[in-house]
PDB file of C-alpha atoms and ligand atoms in Angstrom:
ATOM      1  CA  MET C  22       3.029  30.277  -0.203  1.00  0.00           C
ATOM      2  CA  LYS C  23       0.878  27.154  -0.604  1.00  0.00           C
ATOM      3  CA  GLU C  24       0.324  25.309   2.677  1.00  0.00           C
ATOM      4  CA  PRO C  25       2.212  21.965   2.618  1.00  0.00           C
ATOM      5  CA  GLY C  26      -0.200  19.153   1.884  1.00  0.00           C
ATOM      6  CA  THR C  27      -0.930  16.136   4.021  1.00  0.00           C
ATOM      7  CA  ALA C  28      -0.321  12.587   2.913  1.00  0.00           C
ATOM      8  CA  ILE C  29      -2.174   9.691   4.506  1.00  0.00           C
ATOM      9  CA  VAL C  30      -0.218   6.462   4.138  1.00  0.00           C
ATOM     10  CA  THR C  31      -2.043   3.398   5.429  1.00  0.00           C
ATOM     11  CA  GLY C  32       0.088   0.569   6.776  1.00  0.00           C
ATOM     12  CA  SER C  33       3.100   2.851   7.177  1.00  0.00           C
ATOM     13  CA  THR C  34       4.612   1.288  10.302  1.00  0.00           C
ATOM     14  CA  SER C  35       6.557  -1.222   8.188  1.00  0.00           C
ATOM     15  CA  GLY C  36       7.957  -2.095   4.779  1.00  0.00           C
ATOM     16  CA  ILE C  37       6.759  -0.278   1.664  1.00  0.00           C
ATOM     17  CA  GLY C  38       4.375   2.067   3.508  1.00  0.00           C
ATOM     18  CA  LEU C  39       7.083   3.294   5.868  1.00  0.00           C
ATOM     19  CA  ALA C  40       9.459   3.939   2.950  1.00  0.00           C
ATOM     20  CA  ILE C  41       6.733   5.869   1.075  1.00  0.00           C
ATOM     21  CA  ALA C  42       5.919   7.917   4.184  1.00  0.00           C
ATOM     22  CA  ARG C  43       9.581   8.827   4.686  1.00  0.00           C
ATOM     23  CA  ALA C  44      10.015   9.702   1.005  1.00  0.00           C
ATOM     24  CA  LEU C  45       6.928  11.962   0.993  1.00  0.00           C
ATOM     25  CA  ALA C  46       8.095  13.637   4.222  1.00  0.00           C
ATOM     26  CA  SER C  47      11.470  14.262   2.555  1.00  0.00           C
ATOM     27  CA  GLN C  48       9.514  16.293  -0.017  1.00  0.00           C
ATOM     28  CA  GLY C  49       7.994  18.395   2.782  1.00  0.00           C
ATOM     29  CA  MET C  50       4.636  16.638   3.056  1.00  0.00           C
ATOM     30  CA  ASN C  51       2.926  16.375   6.430  1.00  0.00           C
ATOM     31  CA  LEU C  52       1.934  12.855   7.326  1.00  0.00           C
ATOM     32  CA  MET C  53      -0.814  10.755   8.800  1.00  0.00           C
ATOM     33  CA  LEU C  54       0.901   7.475   9.582  1.00  0.00           C
ATOM     34  CA  ASN C  55      -1.119   4.335  10.208  1.00  0.00           C
ATOM     35  CA  GLY C  56      -0.530   0.716  11.050  1.00  0.00           C
ATOM     36  CA  PHE C  57       0.049  -1.749  13.824  1.00  0.00           C
ATOM     37  CA  GLY C  58       3.130  -2.550  15.874  1.00  0.00           C
ATOM     38  CA  ASP C  59       4.867  -1.817  19.152  1.00  0.00           C
ATOM     39  CA  SER C  60       3.546   1.570  20.307  1.00  0.00           C
ATOM     40  CA  ALA C  61       6.910   2.832  21.632  1.00  0.00           C
ATOM     41  CA  GLU C  62       8.581   1.925  18.340  1.00  0.00           C
ATOM     42  CA  ILE C  63       5.820   3.634  16.323  1.00  0.00           C
ATOM     43  CA  GLU C  64       6.163   6.771  18.447  1.00  0.00           C
ATOM     44  CA  ARG C  65       9.955   6.727  17.972  1.00  0.00           C
ATOM     45  CA  GLU C  66       9.542   6.476  14.179  1.00  0.00           C
ATOM     46  CA  ARG C  67       6.841   9.206  14.121  1.00  0.00           C
ATOM     47  CA  GLN C  68       9.073  11.576  16.107  1.00  0.00           C
ATOM     48  CA  ALA C  69      12.131  10.733  13.983  1.00  0.00           C
ATOM     49  CA  ILE C  70      10.242  11.580  10.769  1.00  0.00           C
ATOM     50  CA  ALA C  71       8.890  14.836  12.220  1.00  0.00           C
ATOM     51  CA  ASP C  72      12.372  15.885  13.420  1.00  0.00           C
ATOM     52  CA  GLU C  73      14.390  14.760  10.380  1.00  0.00           C
ATOM     53  CA  PHE C  74      12.116  16.317   7.756  1.00  0.00           C
ATOM     54  CA  ARG C  75      10.583  19.149   9.849  1.00  0.00           C
ATOM     55  CA  VAL C  76       7.024  18.091   8.995  1.00  0.00           C
ATOM     56  CA  LYS C  77       3.915  17.422  11.045  1.00  0.00           C
ATOM     57  CA  ALA C  78       3.368  13.723  11.621  1.00  0.00           C
ATOM     58  CA  LEU C  79       0.589  11.964  13.502  1.00  0.00           C
ATOM     59  CA  HIS C  80      -0.102   8.246  13.833  1.00  0.00           C
ATOM     60  CA  SER C  81      -3.602   6.792  13.584  1.00  0.00           C
ATOM     61  CA  PRO C  82      -4.105   3.283  14.978  1.00  0.00           C
ATOM     62  CA  ALA C  83      -7.161   2.814  12.697  1.00  0.00           C
ATOM     63  CA  ASP C  84      -7.821  -0.832  11.873  1.00  0.00           C
ATOM     64  CA  MET C  85      -8.279  -1.115   8.102  1.00  0.00           C
ATOM     65  CA  THR C  86     -10.943  -3.803   8.594  1.00  0.00           C
ATOM     66  CA  LYS C  87     -13.148  -1.187  10.318  1.00  0.00           C
ATOM     67  CA  PRO C  88     -14.811   1.425   8.060  1.00  0.00           C
ATOM     68  CA  ASP C  89     -15.672   3.742  11.000  1.00  0.00           C
ATOM     69  CA  GLU C  90     -12.033   3.893  12.075  1.00  0.00           C
ATOM     70  CA  ILE C  91     -10.888   4.559   8.496  1.00  0.00           C
ATOM     71  CA  ILE C  92     -13.318   7.473   8.194  1.00  0.00           C
ATOM     72  CA  GLU C  93     -12.189   8.872  11.542  1.00  0.00           C
ATOM     73  CA  MET C  94      -8.522   8.680  10.410  1.00  0.00           C
ATOM     74  CA  VAL C  95      -9.209  10.578   7.182  1.00  0.00           C
ATOM     75  CA  LYS C  96     -11.250  13.280   8.928  1.00  0.00           C
ATOM     76  CA  LYS C  97      -8.587  13.652  11.625  1.00  0.00           C
ATOM     77  CA  ALA C  98      -5.870  14.103   8.990  1.00  0.00           C
ATOM     78  CA  GLU C  99      -7.807  16.904   7.310  1.00  0.00           C
ATOM     79  CA  SER C 100      -8.791  18.683  10.535  1.00  0.00           C
ATOM     80  CA  GLN C 101      -5.641  18.207  12.635  1.00  0.00           C
ATOM     81  CA  ILE C 102      -2.759  18.105  10.128  1.00  0.00           C
ATOM     82  CA  GLY C 103      -3.892  20.009   7.058  1.00  0.00           C
ATOM     83  CA  PRO C 104      -5.427  19.626   3.591  1.00  0.00           C
ATOM     84  CA  ILE C 105      -5.208  16.047   2.326  1.00  0.00           C
ATOM     85  CA  GLU C 106      -3.231  16.120  -0.909  1.00  0.00           C
ATOM     86  CA  VAL C 107      -2.138  12.499  -1.133  1.00  0.00           C
ATOM     87  CA  LEU C 108      -3.828   9.253  -0.099  1.00  0.00           C
ATOM     88  CA  VAL C 109      -1.707   6.121  -0.306  1.00  0.00           C
ATOM     89  CA  ASN C 110      -3.733   2.952   0.221  1.00  0.00           C
ATOM     90  CA  ASN C 111      -0.948   0.594   1.147  1.00  0.00           C
ATOM     91  CA  ALA C 112      -1.954  -1.553   4.158  1.00  0.00           C
ATOM     92  CA  GLY C 113      -2.050  -5.185   3.173  1.00  0.00           C
ATOM     93  CA  ILE C 114      -1.775  -8.738   4.416  1.00  0.00           C
ATOM     94  CA  GLN C 115      -1.194 -12.087   2.764  1.00  0.00           C
ATOM     95  CA  PHE C 116      -2.254 -15.672   3.430  1.00  0.00           C
ATOM     96  CA  VAL C 117      -1.103 -18.673   1.433  1.00  0.00           C
ATOM     97  CA  ALA C 118      -3.196 -21.873   1.160  1.00  0.00           C
ATOM     98  CA  PRO C 119      -5.089 -23.902  -1.426  1.00  0.00           C
ATOM     99  CA  ILE C 120      -8.666 -22.646  -1.926  1.00  0.00           C
ATOM    100  CA  GLU C 121     -10.263 -25.721  -0.354  1.00  0.00           C
ATOM    101  CA  GLU C 122      -8.194 -25.163   2.812  1.00  0.00           C
ATOM    102  CA  PHE C 123      -8.435 -21.356   2.791  1.00  0.00           C
ATOM    103  CA  PRO C 124     -10.128 -20.174   6.028  1.00  0.00           C
ATOM    104  CA  PRO C 125     -13.195 -18.077   5.072  1.00  0.00           C
ATOM    105  CA  GLU C 126     -12.365 -15.542   7.813  1.00  0.00           C
ATOM    106  CA  LYS C 127      -8.910 -15.020   6.224  1.00  0.00           C
ATOM    107  CA  TRP C 128     -10.604 -14.438   2.862  1.00  0.00           C
ATOM    108  CA  ASP C 129     -12.851 -11.776   4.457  1.00  0.00           C
ATOM    109  CA  GLU C 130      -9.915 -10.137   6.263  1.00  0.00           C
ATOM    110  CA  ILE C 131      -7.780  -9.917   3.115  1.00  0.00           C
ATOM    111  CA  ILE C 132     -10.634  -8.476   1.044  1.00  0.00           C
ATOM    112  CA  ALA C 133     -11.348  -5.968   3.848  1.00  0.00           C
ATOM    113  CA  ILE C 134      -7.759  -4.732   4.295  1.00  0.00           C
ATOM    114  CA  ASN C 135      -6.370  -5.091   0.757  1.00  0.00           C
ATOM    115  CA  LEU C 136      -9.463  -3.877  -1.140  1.00  0.00           C
ATOM    116  CA  SER C 137     -12.422  -2.477   0.829  1.00  0.00           C
ATOM    117  CA  ALA C 138     -10.233  -0.250   3.048  1.00  0.00           C
ATOM    118  CA  ALA C 139      -9.111   1.662  -0.069  1.00  0.00           C
ATOM    119  CA  PHE C 140     -12.753   2.225  -1.043  1.00  0.00           C
ATOM    120  CA  HIS C 141     -13.643   3.549   2.423  1.00  0.00           C
ATOM    121  CA  ALA C 142     -10.610   5.864   2.580  1.00  0.00           C
ATOM    122  CA  MET C 143     -11.202   7.152  -0.957  1.00  0.00           C
ATOM    123  CA  ARG C 144     -14.907   7.674  -0.305  1.00  0.00           C
ATOM    124  CA  CYS C 145     -14.038   9.941   2.610  1.00  0.00           C
ATOM    125  CA  ALA C 146     -10.992  11.741   1.107  1.00  0.00           C
ATOM    126  CA  ILE C 147     -12.336  12.427  -2.408  1.00  0.00           C
ATOM    127  CA  PRO C 148     -14.758  15.239  -1.410  1.00  0.00           C
ATOM    128  CA  PHE C 149     -11.861  17.164   0.214  1.00  0.00           C
ATOM    129  CA  MET C 150      -9.702  16.704  -2.902  1.00  0.00           C
ATOM    130  CA  LYS C 151     -12.499  17.546  -5.335  1.00  0.00           C
ATOM    131  CA  ALA C 152     -13.355  20.734  -3.436  1.00  0.00           C
ATOM    132  CA  ARG C 153      -9.752  21.931  -3.928  1.00  0.00           C
ATOM    133  CA  LYS C 154      -9.437  20.453  -7.448  1.00  0.00           C
ATOM    134  CA  SER C 155      -6.215  18.837  -6.339  1.00  0.00           C
ATOM    135  CA  GLY C 156      -5.233  15.398  -5.145  1.00  0.00           C
ATOM    136  CA  ARG C 157      -3.276  12.234  -5.724  1.00  0.00           C
ATOM    137  CA  ILE C 158      -4.542   8.763  -4.864  1.00  0.00           C
ATOM    138  CA  ILE C 159      -1.981   5.984  -5.029  1.00  0.00           C
ATOM    139  CA  ASN C 160      -3.090   2.408  -4.483  1.00  0.00           C
ATOM    140  CA  ILE C 161      -0.338  -0.065  -3.723  1.00  0.00           C
ATOM    141  CA  ALA C 162      -1.513  -3.032  -5.744  1.00  0.00           C
ATOM    142  CA  SER C 163       0.909  -5.766  -6.832  1.00  0.00           C
ATOM    143  CA  ALA C 164       2.074  -7.766  -9.824  1.00  0.00           C
ATOM    144  CA  HIS C 165      -0.773  -9.935  -8.505  1.00  0.00           C
ATOM    145  CA  ALA C 166      -3.170  -7.227  -9.752  1.00  0.00           C
ATOM    146  CA  LEU C 167      -2.133  -8.272 -13.273  1.00  0.00           C
ATOM    147  CA  VAL C 168      -1.228 -11.962 -13.049  1.00  0.00           C
ATOM    148  CA  ALA C 169      -2.021 -14.761 -10.598  1.00  0.00           C
ATOM    149  CA  SER C 170      -0.085 -17.278  -8.526  1.00  0.00           C
ATOM    150  CA  PRO C 171      -1.559 -20.437  -7.023  1.00  0.00           C
ATOM    151  CA  PHE C 172      -2.489 -20.543  -3.312  1.00  0.00           C
ATOM    152  CA  LYS C 173      -3.005 -16.763  -3.069  1.00  0.00           C
ATOM    153  CA  SER C 174      -6.662 -16.622  -4.146  1.00  0.00           C
ATOM    154  CA  ALA C 175      -7.849 -13.890  -1.761  1.00  0.00           C
ATOM    155  CA  TYR C 176      -4.773 -11.703  -2.325  1.00  0.00           C
ATOM    156  CA  VAL C 177      -4.954 -12.034  -6.116  1.00  0.00           C
ATOM    157  CA  ALA C 178      -8.716 -11.332  -6.083  1.00  0.00           C
ATOM    158  CA  ALA C 179      -8.259  -8.265  -3.861  1.00  0.00           C
ATOM    159  CA  LYS C 180      -5.376  -6.913  -5.964  1.00  0.00           C
ATOM    160  CA  HIS C 181      -7.255  -7.433  -9.246  1.00  0.00           C
ATOM    161  CA  GLY C 182     -10.132  -5.624  -7.509  1.00  0.00           C
ATOM    162  CA  ILE C 183      -7.960  -2.659  -6.546  1.00  0.00           C
ATOM    163  CA  ALA C 184      -6.865  -2.384 -10.183  1.00  0.00           C
ATOM    164  CA  GLY C 185     -10.510  -1.997 -11.209  1.00  0.00           C
ATOM    165  CA  LEU C 186     -11.251   0.446  -8.402  1.00  0.00           C
ATOM    166  CA  THR C 187      -8.230   2.522  -9.488  1.00  0.00           C
ATOM    167  CA  LYS C 188      -9.432   2.738 -13.081  1.00  0.00           C
ATOM    168  CA  SER C 189     -13.044   3.601 -12.157  1.00  0.00           C
ATOM    169  CA  ALA C 190     -11.948   6.305  -9.720  1.00  0.00           C
ATOM    170  CA  ALA C 191      -9.497   7.764 -12.259  1.00  0.00           C
ATOM    171  CA  LEU C 192     -12.329   8.190 -14.775  1.00  0.00           C
ATOM    172  CA  GLU C 193     -14.627   9.765 -12.182  1.00  0.00           C
ATOM    173  CA  LEU C 194     -11.968  12.247 -11.062  1.00  0.00           C
ATOM    174  CA  ALA C 195     -10.223  12.979 -14.367  1.00  0.00           C
ATOM    175  CA  GLU C 196     -11.704  16.461 -14.687  1.00  0.00           C
ATOM    176  CA  HIS C 197     -11.358  17.300 -11.004  1.00  0.00           C
ATOM    177  CA  GLY C 198      -7.581  17.655 -10.728  1.00  0.00           C
ATOM    178  CA  VAL C 199      -7.259  14.331  -8.924  1.00  0.00           C
ATOM    179  CA  THR C 200      -5.204  11.445 -10.317  1.00  0.00           C
ATOM    180  CA  VAL C 201      -5.654   7.830  -9.253  1.00  0.00           C
ATOM    181  CA  ASN C 202      -3.013   5.216 -10.001  1.00  0.00           C
ATOM    182  CA  ALA C 203      -1.913   1.815  -8.824  1.00  0.00           C
ATOM    183  CA  ILE C 204       1.680   0.780  -8.272  1.00  0.00           C
ATOM    184  CA  CYS C 205       2.228  -2.910  -8.979  1.00  0.00           C
ATOM    185  CA  PRO C 206       5.434  -4.090  -7.312  1.00  0.00           C
ATOM    186  CA  GLY C 207       6.964  -7.497  -7.764  1.00  0.00           C
ATOM    187  CA  TYR C 208       8.533  -9.160  -4.715  1.00  0.00           C
ATOM    188  CA  VAL C 209       9.938  -6.758  -2.138  1.00  0.00           C
ATOM    189  CA  LEU C 210      11.662  -8.353   0.866  1.00  0.00           C
ATOM    190  CA  THR C 211       9.443  -6.990   3.663  1.00  0.00           C
ATOM    191  CA  PRO C 212       7.859  -8.797   6.656  1.00  0.00           C
ATOM    192  CA  LEU C 213       4.816  -9.580   4.424  1.00  0.00           C
ATOM    193  CA  VAL C 214       7.001 -11.649   2.081  1.00  0.00           C
ATOM    194  CA  GLN C 215       9.220 -13.079   4.835  1.00  0.00           C
ATOM    195  CA  LYS C 216       6.130 -14.454   6.619  1.00  0.00           C
ATOM    196  CA  GLN C 217       4.795 -16.274   3.550  1.00  0.00           C
ATOM    197  CA  ILE C 218       8.028 -18.160   2.805  1.00  0.00           C
ATOM    198  CA  PRO C 219       7.390 -20.995   5.347  1.00  0.00           C
ATOM    199  CA  ASP C 220       3.723 -21.358   4.246  1.00  0.00           C
ATOM    200  CA  THR C 221       4.654 -21.433   0.571  1.00  0.00           C
ATOM    201  CA  ALA C 222       7.294 -24.065   1.353  1.00  0.00           C
ATOM    202  CA  LYS C 223       4.599 -26.160   3.053  1.00  0.00           C
ATOM    203  CA  ALA C 224       1.984 -25.639   0.326  1.00  0.00           C
ATOM    204  CA  ARG C 225       4.462 -26.627  -2.426  1.00  0.00           C
ATOM    205  CA  GLY C 226       6.413 -29.252  -0.435  1.00  0.00           C
ATOM    206  CA  ILE C 227       9.812 -27.566  -0.957  1.00  0.00           C
ATOM    207  CA  THR C 228      12.428 -25.889   1.299  1.00  0.00           C
ATOM    208  CA  GLU C 229      12.425 -22.192   2.204  1.00  0.00           C
ATOM    209  CA  ASP C 230      15.597 -21.579   0.158  1.00  0.00           C
ATOM    210  CA  GLU C 231      13.868 -23.194  -2.809  1.00  0.00           C
ATOM    211  CA  VAL C 232      10.883 -20.869  -2.297  1.00  0.00           C
ATOM    212  CA  ILE C 233      13.168 -17.814  -2.575  1.00  0.00           C
ATOM    213  CA  ARG C 234      15.095 -19.157  -5.586  1.00  0.00           C
ATOM    214  CA  ASP C 235      12.480 -21.177  -7.484  1.00  0.00           C
ATOM    215  CA  VAL C 236       9.222 -19.353  -6.643  1.00  0.00           C
ATOM    216  CA  LEU C 237       9.825 -15.736  -5.664  1.00  0.00           C
ATOM    217  CA  LEU C 238      12.906 -14.719  -7.628  1.00  0.00           C
ATOM    218  CA  ASP C 239      12.093 -17.160 -10.414  1.00  0.00           C
ATOM    219  CA  ALA C 240       9.181 -14.828 -11.244  1.00  0.00           C
ATOM    220  CA  GLN C 241      11.521 -11.838 -11.544  1.00  0.00           C
ATOM    221  CA  PRO C 242      13.865 -11.845 -14.539  1.00  0.00           C
ATOM    222  CA  THR C 243      16.212  -9.438 -12.717  1.00  0.00           C
ATOM    223  CA  LYS C 244      16.682 -12.186 -10.046  1.00  0.00           C
ATOM    224  CA  ARG C 245      16.665  -9.591  -7.284  1.00  0.00           C
ATOM    225  CA  PHE C 246      14.030  -8.236  -4.939  1.00  0.00           C
ATOM    226  CA  VAL C 247      12.535  -4.820  -5.734  1.00  0.00           C
ATOM    227  CA  THR C 248      13.566  -2.382  -2.949  1.00  0.00           C
ATOM    228  CA  VAL C 249      11.206  -0.304  -0.833  1.00  0.00           C
ATOM    229  CA  GLU C 250      13.123   2.811  -1.908  1.00  0.00           C
ATOM    230  CA  GLU C 251      12.425   2.067  -5.597  1.00  0.00           C
ATOM    231  CA  VAL C 252       8.684   1.773  -4.892  1.00  0.00           C
ATOM    232  CA  ALA C 253       8.741   4.961  -2.795  1.00  0.00           C
ATOM    233  CA  ALA C 254      10.476   6.899  -5.585  1.00  0.00           C
ATOM    234  CA  LEU C 255       7.692   5.948  -8.007  1.00  0.00           C
ATOM    235  CA  ALA C 256       5.081   7.060  -5.467  1.00  0.00           C
ATOM    236  CA  VAL C 257       6.850  10.408  -5.047  1.00  0.00           C
ATOM    237  CA  TYR C 258       6.933  10.872  -8.845  1.00  0.00           C
ATOM    238  CA  LEU C 259       3.147  10.383  -8.966  1.00  0.00           C
ATOM    239  CA  THR C 260       2.718  13.294  -6.529  1.00  0.00           C
ATOM    240  CA  THR C 261       4.686  15.749  -8.716  1.00  0.00           C
ATOM    241  CA  PRO C 262       3.114  18.250 -11.132  1.00  0.00           C
ATOM    242  CA  MET C 263       4.801  16.448 -14.054  1.00  0.00           C
ATOM    243  CA  ALA C 264       2.665  13.362 -13.300  1.00  0.00           C
ATOM    244  CA  ALA C 265      -0.619  15.242 -13.829  1.00  0.00           C
ATOM    245  CA  SER C 266      -1.460  13.233 -16.958  1.00  0.00           C
ATOM    246  CA  VAL C 267      -0.680   9.869 -15.420  1.00  0.00           C
ATOM    247  CA  THR C 268      -4.030   8.576 -14.223  1.00  0.00           C
ATOM    248  CA  GLY C 269      -5.849   5.262 -14.266  1.00  0.00           C
ATOM    249  CA  ALA C 270      -2.482   3.560 -14.771  1.00  0.00           C
ATOM    250  CA  LEU C 271      -1.327   0.262 -13.337  1.00  0.00           C
ATOM    251  CA  LEU C 272       2.399   0.906 -13.040  1.00  0.00           C
ATOM    252  CA  SER C 273       4.586  -2.171 -12.855  1.00  0.00           C
ATOM    253  CA  ILE C 274       7.810  -2.138 -10.862  1.00  0.00           C
ATOM    254  CA  ASP C 275       8.512  -5.845 -10.872  1.00  0.00           C
ATOM    255  CA  GLY C 276      11.924  -6.594 -12.375  1.00  0.00           C
ATOM    256  CA  GLY C 277      10.248  -7.711 -15.598  1.00  0.00           C
ATOM    257  CA  TRP C 278       7.929 -10.287 -13.964  1.00  0.00           C
ATOM    258  CA  THR C 279       4.789  -9.339 -15.916  1.00  0.00           C
ATOM    259  CA  ALA C 280       6.719  -9.011 -19.196  1.00  0.00           C
ATOM    260  CA  HIS C 281       6.793 -12.838 -19.360  1.00  0.00           C
TER     261      HIS C 281
HETATM  262  P1  LIG K  29       4.410  -5.172   5.683  1.00  0.00           P
HETATM  263  O1  LIG K  29       3.884  -6.392   6.354  1.00  0.00           O
HETATM  264  O2  LIG K  29       5.840  -4.808   5.866  1.00  0.00           O
HETATM  265  O3  LIG K  29       3.520  -3.903   6.059  1.00  0.00           O
HETATM  266  C1  LIG K  29       2.117  -3.985   6.113  1.00  0.00           C
HETATM  267  C2  LIG K  29       1.599  -2.770   6.851  1.00  0.00           C
HETATM  268  O4  LIG K  29       0.163  -2.868   6.916  1.00  0.00           O
HETATM  269  C3  LIG K  29       2.092  -2.678   8.311  1.00  0.00           C
HETATM  270  O5  LIG K  29       2.303  -1.328   8.647  1.00  0.00           O
HETATM  271  C4  LIG K  29       0.907  -3.241   9.091  1.00  0.00           C
HETATM  272  O6  LIG K  29       0.839  -2.779  10.448  1.00  0.00           O
HETATM  273  C5  LIG K  29      -0.246  -2.696   8.269  1.00  0.00           C
HETATM  274  N1  LIG K  29      -1.500  -3.396   8.522  1.00  0.00           N
HETATM  275  C6  LIG K  29      -1.761  -4.724   8.426  1.00  0.00           C
HETATM  276  N2  LIG K  29      -3.036  -4.962   8.793  1.00  0.00           N
HETATM  277  C7  LIG K  29      -3.584  -3.758   9.093  1.00  0.00           C
HETATM  278  C8  LIG K  29      -4.872  -3.336   9.535  1.00  0.00           C
HETATM  279  N3  LIG K  29      -5.877  -4.213   9.734  1.00  0.00           N
HETATM  280  N4  LIG K  29      -5.069  -2.025   9.764  1.00  0.00           N
HETATM  281  C9  LIG K  29      -4.067  -1.127   9.602  1.00  0.00           C
HETATM  282  N5  LIG K  29      -2.838  -1.461   9.178  1.00  0.00           N
HETATM  283  C10 LIG K  29      -2.607  -2.764   8.937  1.00  0.00           C
HETATM  284  O7  LIG K  29       4.071  -5.391   4.145  1.00  0.00           O
HETATM  285  P2  LIG K  29       4.592  -4.688   2.798  1.00  0.00           P
HETATM  286  O8  LIG K  29       5.270  -5.733   2.009  1.00  0.00           O
HETATM  287  O9  LIG K  29       5.273  -3.409   3.062  1.00  0.00           O
HETATM  288  O10 LIG K  29       3.192  -4.448   2.061  1.00  0.00           O
HETATM  289  C11 LIG K  29       2.624  -3.178   1.860  1.00  0.00           C
HETATM  290  C12 LIG K  29       1.707  -3.236   0.651  1.00  0.00           C
HETATM  291  O11 LIG K  29       2.482  -3.568  -0.499  1.00  0.00           O
HETATM  292  C13 LIG K  29       0.605  -4.304   0.735  1.00  0.00           C
HETATM  293  O12 LIG K  29      -0.600  -3.802   0.199  1.00  0.00           O
HETATM  294  C14 LIG K  29       1.144  -5.414  -0.126  1.00  0.00           C
HETATM  295  O13 LIG K  29       0.123  -6.214  -0.658  1.00  0.00           O
HETATM  296  C15 LIG K  29       1.862  -4.624  -1.201  1.00  0.00           C
HETATM  297  N6  LIG K  29       2.865  -5.374  -1.929  1.00  0.00           N
HETATM  298  C16 LIG K  29       3.920  -5.952  -1.293  1.00  0.00           C
HETATM  299  C17 LIG K  29       4.841  -6.683  -2.030  1.00  0.00           C
HETATM  300  C18 LIG K  29       6.016  -7.342  -1.395  1.00  0.00           C
HETATM  301  O14 LIG K  29       6.652  -8.154  -2.071  1.00  0.00           O
HETATM  302  N7  LIG K  29       6.354  -7.044  -0.161  1.00  0.00           N
HETATM  303  C19 LIG K  29       4.681  -6.815  -3.412  1.00  0.00           C
HETATM  304  C20 LIG K  29       3.600  -6.226  -4.027  1.00  0.00           C
HETATM  305  C21 LIG K  29       2.689  -5.500  -3.277  1.00  0.00           C
END
């Protein structure tokens, strides 16, 4: 029987990444979790996943702004958990401000975590996948990989960048049994979105309720947030044999936002 593969999910201590990790574990995949947070809570979640789904699960505290730590995480997954089958580049942060007030160090941090980290992880994981002629790379992009919003310059630039990286990598790996796709969610009510509501209110001079109604959900014709489970289900689909021909795709899951 084929050894169960390992999935690395960056930024999987919260929100979308945690839901993807749990969904992949439910399919029998071993996991390398990653992300920040309270260490006792992370350990509780890691143990709960391992027990509930009877899979191996480790947590790497690698900081996605640090290439050396990213490389160490990928190598540790391969050597200590098992063959890397799936890499989900999900870790991400947001910062909302007009360009002329945007702190340059925030720009650098967003580009590092939301874009460059995916390059470093892919660079290290691809040789393992190519050698086995098998692999799935899933980049969690955003509707902001396809369209822009004001005051999110670094995030929009990084997400447009990850769309390009996804397409280039898909072409390079097309004949090597490795698919590379980007999932482009609309607004999902996670801590990343919750945190930007007060800043968006300030930047636009409106209340927080108005941000939810007139900015966030106004973009989504369905008038509801996308759920983490819906995003995770799409990620799981991309790991199945029936998704072998889906590569280089930017897959929207945004309640119709980018159909406007
Ligand atoms: P979240 O804040 O709930 O989770 C972010 C995760 O990234 C956490 O686990 C956090 O610890 C981790 N992280 C942050 N900085 C890190 C670093 N330097 N090193 C390692 N890990 C780090 O956010 P989320 O909404 O679940 O976002 C996950 C991804 O989905 C991001 O790439 C985000 O851009 C994307 N996304 C989110 C939405 C949304 O509406 N929430 C929409 C589209 C795309």
